[in-house]
CSV table of C-alpha atoms in Angstrom, one decimal:
chain,number,residue,atom,x,y,z
A,1,MET,CA,13.1,18.4,8.2
A,2,PHE,CA,11.7,19.0,4.7
A,3,LEU,CA,12.1,17.2,1.4
A,4,MET,CA,13.1,19.9,-1.1
A,5,ASN,CA,13.5,18.1,-4.4
A,6,THR,CA,9.8,17.2,-4.8
A,7,TRP,CA,6.4,18.7,-5.6
A,8,TYR,CA,4.2,20.4,-3.1
A,9,VAL,CA,0.8,21.9,-3.5
A,10,ALA,CA,1.2,25.7,-3.2
A,11,SER,CA,-2.3,26.8,-3.9
A,12,LYS,CA,-5.5,26.1,-5.8
A,13,SER,CA,-5.5,27.4,-9.4
A,14,GLU,CA,-8.2,30.0,-8.7
A,15,GLU,CA,-6.2,31.6,-5.9
A,16,ILE,CA,-3.9,33.2,-8.5
A,17,GLY,CA,-5.6,35.7,-10.7
A,18,SER,CA,-4.2,37.8,-13.6
A,19,THR,CA,-3.5,41.0,-11.6
A,20,HIS,CA,-2.6,40.0,-8.0
A,21,PRO,CA,0.3,37.8,-7.0
A,22,LEU,CA,0.1,35.3,-4.2
A,23,GLY,CA,2.7,35.2,-1.4
A,24,ARG,CA,3.3,31.9,0.3
A,25,LYS,CA,6.1,30.5,2.5
A,26,ILE,CA,6.9,26.8,1.7
A,27,CYS,CA,9.6,24.8,3.4
A,28,ASN,CA,10.8,28.1,5.0
A,29,GLU,CA,11.2,29.6,1.6
A,30,PRO,CA,9.2,32.8,0.9
A,31,MET,CA,7.8,32.6,-2.6
A,32,VAL,CA,5.5,34.7,-4.8
A,33,PHE,CA,3.3,33.2,-7.5
A,34,TYR,CA,1.8,35.1,-10.4
A,35,ARG,CA,0.5,34.6,-13.9
A,36,GLN,CA,2.4,35.7,-17.0
A,37,ALA,CA,0.8,37.4,-20.0
A,38,ASP,CA,-0.1,34.0,-21.5
A,39,GLY,CA,-1.7,32.8,-18.3
A,40,THR,CA,1.1,30.4,-17.4
A,41,LEU,CA,2.4,30.5,-13.8
A,42,ALA,CA,5.7,31.7,-12.5
A,43,ALA,CA,7.2,31.6,-9.0
A,44,VAL,CA,10.2,33.5,-7.7
A,45,GLU,CA,11.6,34.4,-4.3
A,46,ASP,CA,9.4,36.9,-2.4
A,47,PHE,CA,12.1,39.4,-2.1
A,48,CYS,CA,12.8,42.6,-4.1
A,49,PRO,CA,16.5,42.9,-4.7
A,50,HIS,CA,16.2,46.7,-4.4
A,51,ARG,CA,15.1,47.2,-0.8
A,52,GLY,CA,14.0,43.8,0.3
A,53,ALA,CA,10.2,44.4,0.2
A,54,PRO,CA,8.0,41.4,-0.4
A,55,LEU,CA,7.2,41.2,-4.1
A,56,SER,CA,3.8,39.7,-3.2
A,57,LEU,CA,2.8,43.2,-2.0
A,58,GLY,CA,3.0,44.4,-5.6
A,59,TYR,CA,0.9,43.7,-8.6
A,60,VAL,CA,1.0,42.1,-12.1
A,61,CYS,CA,0.9,44.4,-15.1
A,62,GLU,CA,0.9,42.9,-18.6
A,63,GLY,CA,2.2,39.6,-17.2
A,64,LYS,CA,5.1,41.2,-15.4
A,65,LEU,CA,5.5,41.2,-11.6
A,66,VAL,CA,5.9,44.8,-10.3
A,67,CYS,CA,7.2,45.6,-6.8
A,68,GLY,CA,4.7,47.7,-4.9
A,69,TYR,CA,7.4,49.8,-3.2
A,70,HIS,CA,9.4,51.4,-6.1
A,71,GLY,CA,8.0,49.8,-9.3
A,72,LEU,CA,10.8,47.3,-10.0
A,73,GLU,CA,9.7,44.8,-12.6
A,74,MET,CA,10.8,41.2,-12.0
A,75,GLY,CA,11.1,38.4,-14.6
A,76,CYS,CA,9.9,34.8,-14.2
A,77,ASP,CA,13.6,33.7,-14.1
A,78,GLY,CA,14.3,35.9,-11.1
A,79,LYS,CA,16.1,38.6,-13.1
A,80,VAL,CA,15.2,42.2,-12.9
A,81,ILE,CA,13.6,43.5,-16.1
A,82,ALA,CA,13.3,47.2,-15.5
A,83,MET,CA,12.8,50.0,-12.9
A,84,PRO,CA,11.4,53.5,-13.6
A,85,GLY,CA,14.3,55.9,-14.2
A,86,GLN,CA,17.0,53.4,-13.2
A,87,ARG,CA,19.6,51.2,-14.8
A,88,VAL,CA,19.1,47.6,-13.6
A,89,ARG,CA,21.8,45.7,-15.4
A,90,GLY,CA,23.8,45.1,-12.2
A,91,PHE,CA,20.9,44.2,-10.0
A,92,PRO,CA,21.2,40.7,-8.4
A,93,SER,CA,18.8,38.0,-9.3
A,94,VAL,CA,16.5,36.2,-6.9
A,95,LYS,CA,15.7,32.5,-6.9
A,96,SER,CA,13.1,31.2,-9.2
A,97,TYR,CA,11.1,27.9,-8.8
A,98,ALA,CA,9.7,25.3,-11.0
A,99,VAL,CA,5.9,25.5,-11.0
A,100,VAL,CA,3.2,23.5,-12.7
A,101,GLU,CA,-0.6,23.8,-12.8
A,102,ARG,CA,-2.4,20.5,-12.8
A,103,HIS,CA,-5.6,18.9,-11.4
A,104,GLY,CA,-6.8,22.3,-10.3
A,105,PHE,CA,-3.8,22.9,-8.1
A,106,VAL,CA,-0.5,24.8,-8.3
A,107,TRP,CA,2.5,22.6,-7.7
A,108,VAL,CA,5.9,23.9,-6.8
A,109,TRP,CA,9.4,22.3,-6.5
A,110,PRO,CA,11.3,24.1,-3.7
A,111,GLY,CA,14.7,22.5,-4.5
A,112,ASP,CA,17.0,22.3,-7.5
A,113,GLN,CA,15.0,23.3,-10.7
A,114,ALA,CA,17.2,21.1,-12.8
A,115,LEU,CA,15.8,18.1,-11.0
A,116,ALA,CA,12.2,19.1,-11.4
A,117,ASP,CA,10.2,16.4,-13.3
A,118,ALA,CA,6.5,17.1,-14.0
A,119,SER,CA,5.9,13.4,-14.5
A,120,LEU,CA,6.4,13.0,-10.7
A,121,ILE,CA,3.3,15.0,-9.9
A,122,PRO,CA,0.8,12.4,-8.6
A,123,ASP,CA,-1.9,11.1,-11.0
A,124,LEU,CA,-5.2,11.7,-9.3
A,125,GLN,CA,-7.8,9.2,-10.5
A,126,TRP,CA,-10.7,11.5,-9.6
A,127,ALA,CA,-9.5,14.7,-11.2
A,128,ASN,CA,-11.3,15.7,-14.4
A,129,ASN,CA,-13.4,12.5,-14.3
A,130,PRO,CA,-17.1,12.9,-14.7
A,131,GLU,CA,-17.8,9.9,-12.5
A,132,TRP,CA,-16.4,11.8,-9.6
A,133,ALA,CA,-17.1,15.1,-7.7
A,134,TYR,CA,-14.7,17.0,-5.6
A,135,GLY,CA,-15.0,19.8,-3.1
A,136,GLY,CA,-12.3,21.1,-0.7
A,137,GLY,CA,-10.8,24.0,1.0
A,138,TYR,CA,-7.6,25.5,2.5
A,139,TYR,CA,-6.5,25.7,6.1
A,140,HIS,CA,-3.5,27.3,7.7
A,141,ILE,CA,-2.4,25.1,10.6
A,142,ARG,CA,-0.1,26.2,13.4
A,143,ALA,CA,1.4,22.8,13.9
A,144,SER,CA,4.1,20.7,12.3
A,145,TYR,CA,3.1,19.0,9.1
A,146,LEU,CA,4.4,15.8,10.6
A,147,LEU,CA,1.7,16.0,13.3
A,148,MET,CA,-0.9,16.2,10.6
A,149,ILE,CA,0.5,13.1,8.9
A,150,ASP,CA,0.4,11.3,12.2
A,151,ASN,CA,-3.2,12.3,12.6
A,152,LEU,CA,-4.3,11.2,9.2
A,153,MET,CA,-2.4,7.9,9.3
A,154,ASP,CA,-4.2,6.9,12.5
A,155,LEU,CA,-7.9,7.4,12.4
A,156,THR,CA,-8.5,5.9,15.8
A,157,HIS,CA,-9.0,9.4,17.1
A,158,GLU,CA,-12.3,9.7,15.1
A,159,THR,CA,-14.1,7.9,17.9
A,160,TYR,CA,-13.3,10.7,20.3
A,161,VAL,CA,-12.5,13.8,18.3
A,162,HIS,CA,-15.3,13.4,15.7
A,163,ALA,CA,-17.9,11.6,17.8
A,164,SER,CA,-20.8,13.6,16.4
A,165,SER,CA,-20.0,13.1,12.7
A,166,ILE,CA,-17.7,10.2,11.5
A,167,GLY,CA,-16.7,8.6,14.8
A,168,GLN,CA,-18.0,5.4,16.2
A,169,LYS,CA,-16.8,3.0,18.9
A,170,GLU,CA,-16.2,0.2,16.4
A,171,ILE,CA,-13.2,2.1,14.9
A,172,ASP,CA,-10.9,1.7,18.0
A,173,GLU,CA,-12.4,-1.8,18.6
A,174,THR,CA,-11.2,-2.9,15.1
A,175,PRO,CA,-7.4,-3.6,14.6
A,176,CYS,CA,-5.7,-1.8,11.8
A,177,LYS,CA,-2.9,-3.1,9.6
A,178,THR,CA,0.1,-1.1,8.4
A,179,THR,CA,2.3,-2.1,5.4
A,180,VAL,CA,5.2,-0.4,3.6
A,181,GLU,CA,6.0,-0.9,0.0
A,182,GLY,CA,8.9,1.3,-1.1
A,183,ASP,CA,8.0,4.9,-0.2
A,184,HIS,CA,4.3,4.1,0.1
A,185,VAL,CA,2.8,3.5,3.6
A,186,MET,CA,-0.7,2.1,3.9
A,187,THR,CA,-2.8,1.6,7.0
A,188,SER,CA,-6.1,-0.1,6.6
A,189,ARG,CA,-9.1,-0.9,8.8
A,190,PHE,CA,-12.2,-2.9,7.7
A,191,MET,CA,-15.3,-3.0,9.8
A,192,GLU,CA,-18.0,-5.5,8.9
A,193,GLY,CA,-21.6,-5.7,10.0
A,194,LEU,CA,-21.9,-2.5,11.9
A,195,PRO,CA,-25.4,-1.9,13.3
A,196,GLU,CA,-25.5,1.5,11.5
A,197,ALA,CA,-23.3,4.1,9.9
A,198,PRO,CA,-22.3,7.3,11.8
A,199,PRO,CA,-24.2,10.5,11.0
A,200,PHE,CA,-22.0,11.7,8.1
A,201,TRP,CA,-22.3,8.4,6.3
A,202,ARG,CA,-26.0,8.1,7.0
A,203,MET,CA,-26.4,11.4,5.2
A,204,ALA,CA,-24.3,10.1,2.3
A,205,LEU,CA,-26.4,6.9,2.0
A,206,ARG,CA,-29.6,8.9,1.8
A,207,ASN,CA,-28.2,11.2,-0.9
A,208,HIS,CA,-27.3,8.1,-2.9
A,209,GLY,CA,-30.8,6.7,-2.6
A,210,LEU,CA,-29.8,4.0,-0.1
A,211,PRO,CA,-31.4,3.2,3.3
A,212,ASP,CA,-29.6,4.8,6.3
A,213,ASP,CA,-31.0,2.5,9.0
A,214,GLN,CA,-29.5,-0.8,7.9
A,215,PRO,CA,-26.3,-2.6,9.0
A,216,VAL,CA,-23.2,-1.6,6.9
A,217,ASP,CA,-19.6,-2.6,6.2
A,218,ARG,CA,-17.1,0.3,6.5
A,219,TRP,CA,-13.5,0.8,5.4
A,220,GLN,CA,-10.7,3.2,6.0
A,221,ILE,CA,-7.5,2.8,3.9
A,222,CYS,CA,-4.9,5.5,4.5
A,223,HIS,CA,-2.2,6.0,1.8
A,224,PHE,CA,0.9,8.1,2.5
A,225,ASN,CA,3.2,9.1,-0.3
A,226,PRO,CA,6.1,11.5,0.0
A,227,PRO,CA,6.7,14.3,0.4
A,228,SER,CA,3.5,14.6,2.5
A,229,HIS,CA,0.4,13.6,0.6
A,230,VAL,CA,-2.2,11.4,2.3
A,231,MET,CA,-5.1,9.9,0.4
A,232,ILE,CA,-7.7,8.0,2.4
A,233,GLU,CA,-10.2,5.6,0.8
A,234,VAL,CA,-13.3,5.7,2.9
A,235,GLY,CA,-16.9,4.6,2.6
A,236,VAL,CA,-19.7,2.3,3.7
A,237,ALA,CA,-21.7,-0.3,1.9
A,238,LEU,CA,-24.9,-2.2,2.8
A,239,ALA,CA,-23.7,-5.1,4.8
A,240,GLY,CA,-22.8,-8.4,3.2
A,241,LEU,CA,-22.3,-7.1,-0.3
A,242,GLY,CA,-18.5,-7.0,-0.4
A,243,GLY,CA,-17.8,-3.8,1.5
A,244,ARG,CA,-15.3,-1.7,-0.5
A,245,ASP,CA,-15.9,-4.1,-3.5
A,246,ALA,CA,-19.7,-3.8,-3.4
A,247,PRO,CA,-21.5,-2.6,-6.5
A,248,ASN,CA,-21.4,1.2,-6.9
A,249,ASP,CA,-25.2,1.4,-6.4
A,250,ARG,CA,-24.9,-0.4,-3.1
A,251,LYS,CA,-22.2,1.8,-1.5
A,252,VAL,CA,-20.9,5.3,-1.0
A,253,TYR,CA,-17.2,5.5,-1.8
A,254,SER,CA,-14.9,8.5,-1.4
A,255,ILE,CA,-11.3,9.5,-1.2
A,256,VAL,CA,-10.3,12.1,1.4
A,257,VAL,CA,-7.7,14.2,-0.3
A,258,ASP,CA,-5.0,15.7,2.0
A,259,PHE,CA,-2.1,17.8,0.5
A,260,ILE,CA,0.0,18.8,3.5
A,261,THR,CA,2.6,21.5,2.6
A,262,PRO,CA,5.2,22.6,5.2
A,263,GLU,CA,5.4,26.3,5.8
A,264,THR,CA,7.9,26.3,8.7
A,265,GLU,CA,8.9,23.6,11.3
A,266,THR,CA,5.8,24.4,13.3
A,267,THR,CA,3.2,25.5,10.7
A,268,HIS,CA,1.8,24.2,7.5
A,269,HIS,CA,-0.6,24.7,4.6
A,270,TYR,CA,-3.4,22.2,4.4
A,271,TYR,CA,-5.4,21.6,1.3
A,272,CYS,CA,-8.1,19.0,2.0
A,273,GLY,CA,-11.3,17.8,0.5
A,274,MET,CA,-13.3,14.8,-0.5
A,275,ALA,CA,-13.6,13.2,-4.0
A,276,ARG,CA,-16.6,11.0,-4.2
A,277,LYS,CA,-17.7,8.4,-6.6
A,278,PHE,CA,-21.5,8.7,-6.1
A,279,SER,CA,-24.1,11.3,-7.1
A,280,PRO,CA,-21.4,13.4,-8.8
A,281,ASP,CA,-23.9,15.9,-10.2
A,282,ASN,CA,-25.5,16.8,-6.8
A,283,GLU,CA,-23.9,20.2,-6.2
A,284,ALA,CA,-25.9,20.6,-3.0
A,285,LEU,CA,-24.4,17.4,-1.7
A,286,THR,CA,-20.9,18.7,-2.6
A,287,LEU,CA,-21.5,21.8,-0.5
A,288,ALA,CA,-23.0,19.8,2.4
A,289,ILE,CA,-20.0,17.5,2.5
A,290,GLN,CA,-17.6,20.4,2.2
A,291,GLU,CA,-19.4,22.1,5.2
A,292,GLY,CA,-19.3,18.9,7.2
A,293,GLN,CA,-15.6,18.3,6.4
A,294,GLY,CA,-14.9,21.9,7.5
A,295,LYS,CA,-16.4,21.1,11.0
A,296,VAL,CA,-14.4,17.9,11.2
A,297,PHE,CA,-11.1,19.6,10.2
A,298,SER,CA,-11.7,22.4,12.7
A,299,GLU,CA,-11.8,19.7,15.4
A,300,ASP,CA,-8.5,18.3,14.2
A,301,THR,CA,-7.0,21.8,14.0
A,302,ASP,CA,-7.8,22.5,17.6
A,303,ILE,CA,-6.2,19.2,18.7
A,304,LEU,CA,-3.1,19.6,16.6
A,305,GLU,CA,-2.4,23.2,17.5
A,306,ARG,CA,-2.7,22.5,21.2
A,307,GLN,CA,-0.5,19.4,20.7
A,308,GLN,CA,2.1,21.6,19.0
A,309,GLU,CA,2.0,24.0,22.0
A,310,ASN,CA,2.6,21.2,24.4
A,311,LEU,CA,5.4,19.7,22.5
A,312,ALA,CA,7.1,23.1,22.3
A,313,LYS,CA,6.7,23.6,26.0
A,314,TRP,CA,8.0,20.2,27.0
A,315,PRO,CA,10.4,19.2,24.2
A,316,GLN,CA,12.3,16.8,26.5
A,317,ARG,CA,9.3,14.5,27.0
A,318,LYS,CA,9.4,11.2,25.2
A,319,LEU,CA,6.1,10.3,23.5
A,320,LEU,CA,4.6,6.8,23.7
A,321,MET,CA,4.4,4.7,20.5
A,322,LEU,CA,1.6,2.2,20.2
A,323,ASN,CA,0.5,-0.2,17.5
A,324,ILE,CA,-2.0,2.3,16.2
A,325,ASP,CA,0.8,4.8,15.6
A,326,ALA,CA,2.5,2.5,13.1
A,327,GLY,CA,1.3,4.4,10.0
A,328,GLY,CA,2.6,7.8,11.2
A,329,VAL,CA,5.9,6.2,12.4
A,330,GLN,CA,6.5,4.5,9.1
A,331,SER,CA,5.6,7.6,7.1
A,332,ARG,CA,8.2,9.6,9.2
A,333,ARG,CA,10.8,7.0,8.5
A,334,VAL,CA,10.2,7.4,4.7
A,335,ILE,CA,10.7,11.1,5.0
A,336,GLU,CA,13.8,10.7,7.1
A,337,ARG,CA,15.3,8.2,4.7
A,338,LEU,CA,14.6,10.4,1.6
A,339,SER,CA,15.9,13.5,3.5
A,340,ALA,CA,19.1,11.7,4.3
A,341,ARG,CA,19.5,10.8,0.6
A,342,GLU,CA,19.0,14.4,-0.4
A,343,ARG,CA,21.6,15.6,2.1
A,344,ALA,CA,24.1,13.0,0.9
A,345,ALA,CA,23.5,14.0,-2.7
A,346,ALA,CA,24.0,17.7,-1.9
A,347,GLN,CA,27.1,17.0,0.1
A,348,ALA,CA,28.5,15.0,-2.8
A,349,VAL,CA,27.9,17.9,-5.2
A,350,ALA,CA,29.5,20.3,-2.8
A,351,GLU,CA,32.6,18.1,-2.6
A,352,GLY,CA,32.7,17.7,-6.4
A,353,ALA,CA,31.9,14.1,-6.4
A,354,PRO,CA,29.1,12.5,-8.6
A,355,ALA,CA,25.8,12.8,-6.8
């Protein structure tokens, strides 16, 4: 179950150079991304209409995508331009996709290009803002994207999966609250007067010139927005100064950025990182956080991929739903509702009725 008429992160901008295309399957659709002569991006179906070879195995020459099998040249609109020694007027076209480069990421619209609206790409408050620093990476996860959403909308697991970095017992001892406003699901947890911060946050406090051995207030606010983006406000402040609302020089405040892009029903692309609003010029800290996050995400990956294996092995087993699962449950309901709307609109068009 994928939403198609929406924007997904396909790659980071630097992954697509001027001479080599990038092949990526998104929502079960094989796509190839490349840069045209003026540097703008194009995306077409990763299928050569001549013999079916993946166009991503080719190269880019003077802004044109060239198949690496027989030299067929493909246009950004999915139409064949030329082929050495051959007439190509009757060659069938392949699908092309709306693609936009923004915030350092490449965004693709897998569905109807006519419906693609660049204004719907989320506005990221931390992007291109000198008060913030960002570092992140890419992971290919052999598990459903829905399982990752479940994981990120319920951080209770941190106590157990990430005990050596960001976990602490107070997380699962503190109730969380889930609210839904339209398509936005939010799960929040506020912990006050903790004896100390966990190791990751003690490191962050030190790098911001704050003591790491004093009581702190901690917060976790998980935001889901369709199709599959999760932004998590996290941080700690010296206790008694207002927590999340404490002055900037008394807290370390960040947003964990999670762009979750379905590849197939049981695999997904995961672009994740941390945008922080403290010590933005400290490049060593950015690298240290990125390395620490990598370890945390590898722990999540192991859990999710093994969970996916179990679910595939025993598909008939019903899973338990507890109050801590509310964020994931509500996020799935949003996806299901919007998917039903998409299907109804497509059916109406097929039947010739107004969508």
